[in-house]
Amino acid sequence: MTVKKFNLPDVGEGLTEAEVVAWKVKPGDTVAINDVLCEIETAKSLVELPSPFAGTVTELLVEEGITVEVGTAIIAVSDNQPGDAGPVTQAPASAPAADAPLYGKLPADTDNGENGPAGGPLVGSGPKADAVKRRARKRPAGTGEATTVAENAEGTVQDHQAVLAAQAAQAPVPHRPTSARAAVAPVTQAPEVTTSEGTAPGVSTAQTAASRGAAISGTISGLVNKVLAKPPVRKFARDLGIDLADVVATGQRGEVTREDLVSYQAQRDAELDQAESFWGASKKPQDQRIERVPVKGVRKATAKAMVESAFTAPHVSIFVDVDASRTMEFVKRLKVSRDFEGIKVSPLLILAKAVIWAAARNPSVNATWVENADGNGGAEIQIKHFMNLGIAAATPRGLMVPNIKDAQDLSLKELALALNDLATKARAGKTQPAEMQGGSLTITNIGALGIDTGTPIINPGEVAIIAFGTIKQKPWVLDGEVIPRWITTLGGSFDHRVVDGDLSARFMADVAAILEEPALLLD
């Protein structure tokens, strides 16, 4: 039996350490290549670590919550079952075990964040629930005329025995308005009924109904009260320990959506924060009432980056109030458009498009200041002819800024889909390190948290960041009259080494112009 040790890889292009957050296997478990071994938290994100070996887990070499350096052995895997004296079974040719797997990129994430843990509030927007799809299946042969049972996307299907029982009672099968319906063919022959004495052929319909009345009632009641939800949503609820029946459904057809679960979890966390007992027992000395939270992972990296940014790049901030009434009308029209059906649309989409448009008119805001670029102490400004648009996201692990690559090439619909995907991954903790690298300009949507405006700190490697405040109805003077309008405040911070007052003002004015009149995007 050969035992192989798996060393912690560098999953983030130069990261030096990571914390083992949670093991997904235990000693004695059999694993295949690419099975998830554990979750690790790097300085940039939470990452699932796949197995490079196939075999049996013999030992976990690092405990949960421990931070280790890249290259440290974290798990031991044997290539055959313990106690097996026979020859070692070779892995199939299509999936050979690798002694030294090539890491740099993890396998592509294919579930779009559907099964991850709930995150904190995303400074952005999430996806809208897809329309519930239905497919039909037929009743097994040999049970009379074929009965078609409709099954919706969440896998809910009427119990076959309940259908037979309802047929025996010569009554229609009840159904929920938003769930599956069963088309039941008439019964042409009384079915056999199994009793405690055996099988009694030809039992009358009335007797069958009477003997099964209670069971029918209970089964149909359970079907009627079944909560609608798709399989990924059901798994997400199980992972969170949430009973779907306790969640208020907001889906188009009465189904519970992922957003419903996130909202419910946030509310539940708020109710369980034990604020009344937060201050602790006053009889204890104060030095025993101090909670110490280690700074590590994303929080540690963010703190370091923000300090360097704040004290390296000379920040200048400006603000502008914007009448976003036409943006609100435009968003409302998009929501009912066929082209945007099933896509979450918010004013953030229009702001993102406005920032891309304004950056093309003021290129120096989409740049990087590089020290010692020539190796002789000189600096240079690198203006980027592409837009990797960052959207700041607040998560329990700290601030993350994933970005949308080449956002300038996306149509309005494609940009909306990209924002939805970014939001889903950030909430679920599925954002990969590569998705947070190479940003060129960032938006932080503090308005989603009810804040009017702020002075954000520039994301390292960039020279501009826009804070999008809440949109509220306020009195506004228009054509000499005071009328209620939808008003928001934009705040912008700029690296004064690259962006001077004139340039920052023109850029902010261009962004404001799009929010005031989205039709300018058609030019």
Short mmCIF file of C-alpha atoms in Angstrom, two decimals, residues 219-429:
data_model
loop_
_atom_site.label_atom_id
_atom_site.label_comp_id
_atom_site.label_asym_id
_atom_site.label_seq_id
_atom_site.Cartn_x
_atom_site.Cartn_y
_atom_site.Cartn_z
CA THR A 219 -51.08 11.81 1.44
CA ILE A 220 -53.05 14.39 -0.53
CA SER A 221 -52.74 16.90 2.30
CA GLY A 222 -48.98 16.46 2.22
CA LEU A 223 -48.95 16.97 -1.55
CA VAL A 224 -51.05 20.11 -1.36
CA ASN A 225 -48.81 21.59 1.32
CA LYS A 226 -45.57 20.71 -0.49
CA VAL A 227 -43.27 23.74 -0.79
CA LEU A 228 -42.09 24.61 -4.29
CA ALA A 229 -38.33 24.94 -4.73
CA LYS A 230 -35.72 23.84 -7.24
CA PRO A 231 -33.23 21.09 -6.31
CA PRO A 232 -30.26 23.51 -5.85
CA VAL A 233 -32.42 25.67 -3.60
CA ARG A 234 -33.49 22.63 -1.58
CA LYS A 235 -29.86 21.61 -1.12
CA PHE A 236 -28.94 25.16 -0.12
CA ALA A 237 -31.75 25.10 2.46
CA ARG A 238 -30.52 21.76 3.84
CA ASP A 239 -26.98 23.12 4.13
CA LEU A 240 -28.28 26.10 6.09
CA GLY A 241 -30.63 24.01 8.20
CA ILE A 242 -33.68 25.96 7.01
CA ASP A 243 -37.17 24.47 6.78
CA LEU A 244 -38.58 25.65 3.43
CA ALA A 245 -42.05 25.82 4.96
CA ASP A 246 -40.84 28.68 7.18
CA VAL A 247 -39.67 30.82 4.25
CA VAL A 248 -41.86 33.38 2.46
CA ALA A 249 -41.74 32.51 -1.26
CA THR A 250 -41.35 35.33 -3.78
CA GLY A 251 -40.78 33.34 -6.98
CA GLN A 252 -42.86 34.01 -10.07
CA ARG A 253 -44.89 30.81 -9.53
CA GLY A 254 -44.85 30.72 -5.78
CA GLU A 255 -41.52 28.90 -5.46
CA VAL A 256 -38.89 29.61 -2.83
CA THR A 257 -35.83 31.21 -4.44
CA ARG A 258 -32.21 31.41 -3.36
CA GLU A 259 -32.70 35.10 -2.52
CA ASP A 260 -35.56 34.14 -0.20
CA LEU A 261 -33.20 31.82 1.69
CA VAL A 262 -30.47 34.45 1.92
CA SER A 263 -32.98 36.98 3.27
CA TYR A 264 -34.38 34.47 5.76
CA GLN A 265 -30.89 33.52 6.95
CA ALA A 266 -29.95 37.17 7.46
CA GLN A 267 -33.09 37.74 9.48
CA ARG A 268 -32.46 34.58 11.49
CA ASP A 269 -28.90 35.64 12.22
CA ALA A 270 -30.15 39.02 13.40
CA GLU A 271 -32.63 37.33 15.73
CA LEU A 272 -29.95 35.03 17.12
CA ASP A 273 -27.25 37.64 17.65
CA GLN A 274 -28.08 37.66 21.38
CA ALA A 275 -27.72 41.41 21.65
CA GLU A 276 -29.22 41.38 25.13
CA SER A 277 -26.34 39.27 26.43
CA PHE A 278 -23.63 40.97 24.37
CA TRP A 279 -22.26 43.14 27.19
CA GLY A 280 -21.53 40.10 29.33
CA ALA A 281 -21.77 39.72 33.10
CA SER A 282 -20.83 43.01 34.73
CA LYS A 283 -19.47 41.15 37.75
CA LYS A 284 -16.56 39.87 35.68
CA PRO A 285 -13.44 42.04 35.40
CA GLN A 286 -13.31 44.00 32.15
CA ASP A 287 -10.19 42.23 30.94
CA GLN A 288 -12.25 39.00 30.94
CA ARG A 289 -14.96 40.56 28.78
CA ILE A 290 -12.81 41.20 25.71
CA GLU A 291 -13.37 39.10 22.61
CA ARG A 292 -10.24 38.59 20.54
CA VAL A 293 -10.71 37.97 16.80
CA PRO A 294 -7.58 36.94 14.85
CA VAL A 295 -6.99 38.98 11.69
CA LYS A 296 -6.30 36.55 8.86
CA GLY A 297 -7.33 35.55 5.36
CA VAL A 298 -9.33 38.06 3.35
CA ARG A 299 -9.62 40.49 6.26
CA LYS A 300 -5.83 40.58 6.74
CA ALA A 301 -5.13 41.11 3.04
CA THR A 302 -7.82 43.79 2.75
CA ALA A 303 -6.52 45.71 5.75
CA LYS A 304 -3.00 45.73 4.37
CA ALA A 305 -4.14 46.81 0.91
CA MET A 306 -6.37 49.59 2.23
CA VAL A 307 -3.61 51.04 4.43
CA GLU A 308 -1.17 51.00 1.53
CA SER A 309 -3.73 52.62 -0.76
CA ALA A 310 -4.81 55.29 1.72
CA PHE A 311 -1.24 56.33 2.56
CA THR A 312 0.35 55.84 -0.84
CA ALA A 313 -2.19 57.28 -3.27
CA PRO A 314 -3.21 60.87 -2.46
CA HIS A 315 -7.00 60.65 -2.46
CA VAL A 316 -9.29 63.42 -3.67
CA SER A 317 -13.08 62.98 -3.46
CA ILE A 318 -15.93 64.81 -5.16
CA PHE A 319 -19.72 64.38 -5.01
CA VAL A 320 -22.66 65.10 -7.28
CA ASP A 321 -26.44 64.86 -6.79
CA VAL A 322 -28.21 63.24 -9.71
CA ASP A 323 -31.85 63.15 -10.83
CA ALA A 324 -32.13 59.43 -11.62
CA SER A 325 -35.87 59.46 -12.38
CA ARG A 326 -35.40 58.46 -16.02
CA THR A 327 -33.01 55.68 -14.98
CA MET A 328 -35.73 54.34 -12.67
CA GLU A 329 -38.25 54.46 -15.55
CA PHE A 330 -35.77 52.73 -17.87
CA VAL A 331 -35.11 49.96 -15.32
CA LYS A 332 -38.86 49.48 -14.92
CA ARG A 333 -39.24 49.00 -18.68
CA LEU A 334 -36.34 46.56 -18.81
CA LYS A 335 -37.91 44.42 -16.08
CA VAL A 336 -41.01 43.80 -18.20
CA SER A 337 -39.09 43.38 -21.45
CA ARG A 338 -39.02 39.91 -23.04
CA ASP A 339 -35.30 40.27 -23.70
CA PHE A 340 -34.62 40.60 -19.96
CA GLU A 341 -37.07 37.94 -18.76
CA GLY A 342 -35.61 36.03 -15.83
CA ILE A 343 -32.72 38.51 -15.43
CA LYS A 344 -32.33 40.66 -12.33
CA VAL A 345 -32.22 44.31 -13.38
CA SER A 346 -31.40 47.23 -11.07
CA PRO A 347 -30.09 50.81 -11.37
CA LEU A 348 -26.60 49.36 -10.75
CA LEU A 349 -26.73 48.01 -14.32
CA ILE A 350 -27.22 51.52 -15.74
CA LEU A 351 -24.47 52.94 -13.51
CA ALA A 352 -22.06 50.20 -14.66
CA LYS A 353 -22.79 51.04 -18.28
CA ALA A 354 -22.42 54.74 -17.50
CA VAL A 355 -19.00 54.23 -15.91
CA ILE A 356 -17.78 52.28 -18.94
CA TRP A 357 -19.08 55.01 -21.29
CA ALA A 358 -17.58 57.84 -19.23
CA ALA A 359 -14.19 56.11 -18.91
CA ALA A 360 -13.88 55.97 -22.70
CA ARG A 361 -14.35 59.76 -22.76
CA ASN A 362 -11.87 60.26 -19.88
CA PRO A 363 -9.29 57.46 -20.34
CA SER A 364 -6.93 58.41 -17.50
CA VAL A 365 -9.45 57.30 -14.85
CA ASN A 366 -9.00 53.75 -16.18
CA ALA A 367 -5.33 53.49 -15.39
CA THR A 368 -2.62 52.31 -12.96
CA TRP A 369 0.24 54.24 -11.36
CA VAL A 370 3.41 52.10 -11.51
CA GLU A 371 6.44 52.99 -9.38
CA ASN A 372 9.94 52.21 -10.63
CA ALA A 373 8.58 51.12 -14.00
CA ASP A 374 11.93 51.61 -15.76
CA GLY A 375 14.02 50.05 -12.99
CA ASN A 376 15.72 53.39 -12.27
CA GLY A 377 13.21 54.81 -9.83
CA GLY A 378 10.98 56.39 -12.45
CA ALA A 379 7.19 55.99 -12.48
CA GLU A 380 4.70 55.70 -15.31
CA ILE A 381 0.94 55.82 -15.84
CA GLN A 382 -0.44 52.76 -17.61
CA ILE A 383 -3.75 53.60 -19.31
CA LYS A 384 -5.82 50.47 -19.95
CA HIS A 385 -7.73 50.13 -23.20
CA PHE A 386 -10.05 47.61 -21.60
CA MET A 387 -12.43 47.73 -18.65
CA ASN A 388 -12.26 45.07 -15.95
CA LEU A 389 -15.12 46.55 -13.94
CA GLY A 390 -14.96 45.74 -10.22
CA ILE A 391 -18.05 45.47 -8.02
CA ALA A 392 -17.32 45.62 -4.27
CA ALA A 393 -18.98 42.86 -2.24
CA ALA A 394 -19.25 42.66 1.55
CA THR A 395 -19.07 39.08 2.85
CA PRO A 396 -18.59 37.54 6.31
CA ARG A 397 -14.94 36.93 5.36
CA GLY A 398 -14.40 40.59 4.48
CA LEU A 399 -14.51 42.89 1.48
CA MET A 400 -14.08 41.34 -1.95
CA VAL A 401 -13.91 43.07 -5.31
CA PRO A 402 -14.46 40.61 -8.16
CA ASN A 403 -14.41 42.19 -11.59
CA ILE A 404 -16.10 41.65 -14.93
CA LYS A 405 -13.44 41.10 -17.57
CA ASP A 406 -13.64 43.20 -20.76
CA ALA A 407 -16.91 44.75 -19.64
CA GLN A 408 -16.64 47.28 -22.48
CA ASP A 409 -17.46 44.53 -25.00
CA LEU A 410 -20.74 43.50 -23.32
CA SER A 411 -24.20 44.53 -24.42
CA LEU A 412 -26.63 45.78 -21.78
CA LYS A 413 -28.16 42.31 -21.47
CA GLU A 414 -24.76 40.59 -21.30
CA LEU A 415 -23.64 43.06 -18.65
CA ALA A 416 -26.78 42.30 -16.62
CA LEU A 417 -26.07 38.57 -16.82
CA ALA A 418 -22.44 39.16 -15.78
CA LEU A 419 -23.56 41.21 -12.76
CA ASN A 420 -26.01 38.45 -11.78
CA ASP A 421 -23.30 35.80 -12.04
CA LEU A 422 -20.86 37.91 -10.05
CA ALA A 423 -23.49 38.47 -7.34
CA THR A 424 -24.39 34.78 -7.12
CA LYS A 425 -20.79 33.66 -6.75
CA ALA A 426 -19.94 36.32 -4.18
CA ARG A 427 -22.96 35.46 -2.01
CA ALA A 428 -22.17 31.76 -2.19
CA GLY A 429 -18.46 32.19 -1.49
#
